[in-house]
Coordinates of C-alpha atoms in Angstrom, one line a residue:
M177 CA 0.0 0.0 0.0
T178 CA 1.2 3.4 -0.8
S179 CA -0.5 6.6 0.3
P180 CA -0.1 10.1 -0.9
S181 CA -0.2 13.2 1.2
V182 CA -3.3 15.3 0.8
T183 CA -3.2 18.5 -1.3
G184 CA -5.8 20.6 -3.1
T185 CA -9.1 21.3 -1.4
S186 CA -10.6 20.0 1.8
A187 CA -14.0 18.5 2.3
T188 CA -15.3 21.9 3.1
G189 CA -14.1 23.2 -0.3
S190 CA -11.5 25.6 0.9
S191 CA -8.1 25.7 -0.8
T192 CA -5.1 24.2 0.9
T193 CA -1.6 25.3 0.7
G194 CA 1.5 24.0 2.2
S195 CA 5.2 23.4 2.1
S196 CA 6.9 20.2 0.8
T197 CA 8.0 18.9 4.2
T198 CA 6.5 16.4 6.5
G199 CA 3.0 15.5 5.5
S200 CA -0.6 16.5 6.2
S201 CA -2.8 17.0 9.2
T202 CA -6.4 16.4 9.9
T203 CA -9.1 18.7 11.2
G204 CA -12.3 16.8 11.9
S205 CA -12.9 14.2 9.1
S206 CA -11.1 16.1 6.3
T207 CA -7.4 16.3 5.7
T208 CA -5.6 19.4 4.6
G209 CA -2.0 20.6 4.6
S210 CA 1.4 20.2 3.1
S211 CA 2.7 17.5 0.8
T212 CA 5.6 15.2 1.2
T213 CA 8.3 14.8 -1.4
G214 CA 9.5 11.2 -1.0
P215 CA 8.7 7.8 0.3
S216 CA 8.1 7.1 3.9
T217 CA 8.4 3.8 5.8
T218 CA 5.9 4.8 8.5
G219 CA 2.2 4.8 8.4
P220 CA -0.1 7.7 9.3
S221 CA 0.2 9.2 12.7
T222 CA -2.7 9.7 15.0
T223 CA -2.9 13.2 13.7
G224 CA -3.7 11.9 10.2
E225 CA -0.3 12.3 8.6
V226 CA -0.3 10.3 5.4
P227 CA 3.0 9.7 3.5
R228 CA 3.3 10.0 -0.3
G229 CA 5.0 7.2 -2.2
D230 CA 7.2 7.2 -5.3
L231 CA 4.5 5.5 -7.5
E232 CA 2.0 8.4 -6.9
N233 CA 4.7 10.9 -7.8
R234 CA 5.6 9.0 -11.0
L235 CA 2.0 8.7 -12.1
G236 CA 1.1 12.3 -11.3
L237 CA -1.6 11.2 -8.9
T238 CA -3.0 13.9 -6.6
V239 CA -5.4 13.7 -3.7
A240 CA -7.7 16.7 -3.4
E241 CA -9.9 15.7 -0.4
A242 CA -9.5 13.0 2.2
G243 CA -11.4 11.7 5.2
P244 CA -12.2 8.3 6.5
R245 CA -15.5 8.2 4.6
R246 CA -14.6 9.8 1.3
V247 CA -11.4 10.4 -0.6
V248 CA -11.1 12.2 -3.9
G249 CA -8.1 12.3 -6.3
S250 CA -7.1 12.4 -9.9
L251 CA -4.6 11.1 -12.4
P252 CA -3.5 12.4 -15.8
V253 CA -4.1 10.0 -18.7
A254 CA -1.0 11.3 -20.5
G255 CA 2.0 9.3 -19.4
N256 CA -0.2 6.5 -18.0
T257 CA -1.3 4.8 -21.1
Q258 CA -1.0 1.4 -22.6
P259 CA 0.5 0.9 -26.1
F260 CA -2.9 1.6 -27.7
G261 CA -3.1 5.1 -26.3
V262 CA -5.7 4.6 -23.6
L263 CA -5.4 4.8 -19.8
H264 CA -3.7 1.6 -18.5
G265 CA -6.0 -0.5 -16.4
G266 CA -3.2 -0.8 -13.9
A267 CA -3.1 3.0 -13.5
S268 CA -6.8 2.9 -12.7
C269 CA -6.1 0.3 -10.0
V270 CA -3.3 2.4 -8.6
L271 CA -5.7 5.4 -8.3
A272 CA -8.4 3.2 -6.7
E273 CA -6.0 1.5 -4.2
T274 CA -4.4 4.8 -3.2
L275 CA -7.7 6.6 -2.5
A276 CA -9.1 3.6 -0.6
S277 CA -5.8 3.2 1.3
V278 CA -5.8 6.8 2.3
G279 CA -9.3 6.6 3.7
A280 CA -8.6 3.4 5.6
C281 CA -5.4 4.8 7.0
L282 CA -7.3 7.9 8.3
H283 CA -10.0 5.6 9.7
F284 CA -7.6 3.3 11.6
A285 CA -5.4 6.2 12.7
A286 CA -8.0 7.2 15.3
D287 CA -7.0 4.3 17.5
G288 CA -3.3 4.2 16.5
G289 CA -3.5 1.8 13.6
T290 CA -2.7 1.9 10.0
A291 CA -4.0 0.0 7.0
V292 CA -2.8 -2.5 4.4
G293 CA -4.7 -3.6 1.3
T294 CA -5.9 -7.2 1.1
E295 CA -8.1 -7.2 -1.9
I296 CA -8.9 -5.1 -4.9
N297 CA -11.0 -5.7 -8.0
A298 CA -11.8 -3.4 -10.9
T299 CA -14.2 -3.4 -13.8
H300 CA -13.1 -1.2 -16.7
H301 CA -16.1 0.3 -18.5
R302 CA -14.7 2.6 -21.2
P303 CA -11.3 3.9 -22.3
A304 CA -10.0 7.3 -21.3
T305 CA -7.6 8.8 -23.9
A306 CA -6.9 12.3 -22.7
G307 CA -7.2 14.7 -19.8
L308 CA -7.6 13.7 -16.2
V309 CA -9.5 10.9 -14.6
R310 CA -11.1 11.5 -11.2
G311 CA -11.6 8.9 -8.5
V312 CA -14.0 9.1 -5.6
A313 CA -13.6 6.4 -2.9
T314 CA -16.6 6.0 -0.7
A315 CA -16.6 3.9 2.4
V316 CA -18.9 0.9 2.2
H317 CA -17.8 -0.6 5.6
L318 CA -15.7 1.0 8.3
G319 CA -15.1 -1.7 11.0
R320 CA -12.6 -2.2 13.8
G321 CA -10.5 -4.5 11.7
H322 CA -11.6 -4.0 8.0
A323 CA -12.5 -1.1 5.8
T324 CA -14.0 -1.5 2.4
Y325 CA -14.4 1.2 -0.3
E326 CA -16.1 1.6 -3.6
V327 CA -14.1 3.7 -6.0
V328 CA -15.7 5.3 -9.0
I329 CA -13.3 6.7 -11.6
T330 CA -14.7 9.0 -14.3
D331 CA -13.3 11.0 -17.2
E332 CA -13.6 14.7 -17.6
R333 CA -17.0 14.3 -19.2
G334 CA -18.3 12.6 -16.1
K335 CA -18.4 9.2 -17.9
R336 CA -17.6 6.2 -15.7
V337 CA -14.2 4.7 -16.8
C338 CA -13.8 2.2 -14.0
T339 CA -15.5 0.9 -10.8
A340 CA -13.2 -0.7 -8.2
R341 CA -13.7 -2.2 -4.7
M342 CA -10.9 -2.2 -2.2
T343 CA -10.6 -3.8 1.2
C344 CA -8.0 -2.9 3.8
V345 CA -7.2 -4.4 7.2
R346 CA -6.0 -2.7 10.3
V347 CA -2.5 -3.3 11.4
P348 CA -0.5 -1.7 14.2
A349 CA 1.2 1.5 13.2

């Protein structure tokens, strides 16, 4: 599991800004703050700090809003295509897993835990060939030991590109 820091807008819609230093912090159920610039070997702190991994940096993945119940992010199609010029299905899965993992990490951070992914599946509905795709991870189940999210990925026209489901388990931080 790799998890990015949170940048962009908070759940309340206000803009966030920050430096590129140590991570992000939470206020209530939304996460706002600064971004990290490299990988981290630690999970989120109880304050909601979520490290950013190398894969998210390489793919251009950004997270705009994050909380235990809903996480929103995007990924550019350019640079993440398969040989036929469409968004690679693996890139969709990375977006889905990242968003669900961020939500699960924030959920389990409340009691000092973190999350690791145990299962992901994805159905690819239509190709995306340009622009950004946007993913919205919505909690389906938030338990003491498991968290499951449905992730809907759409293109810039709002057309569904992929639907994924991700389950994470709680592990000690």
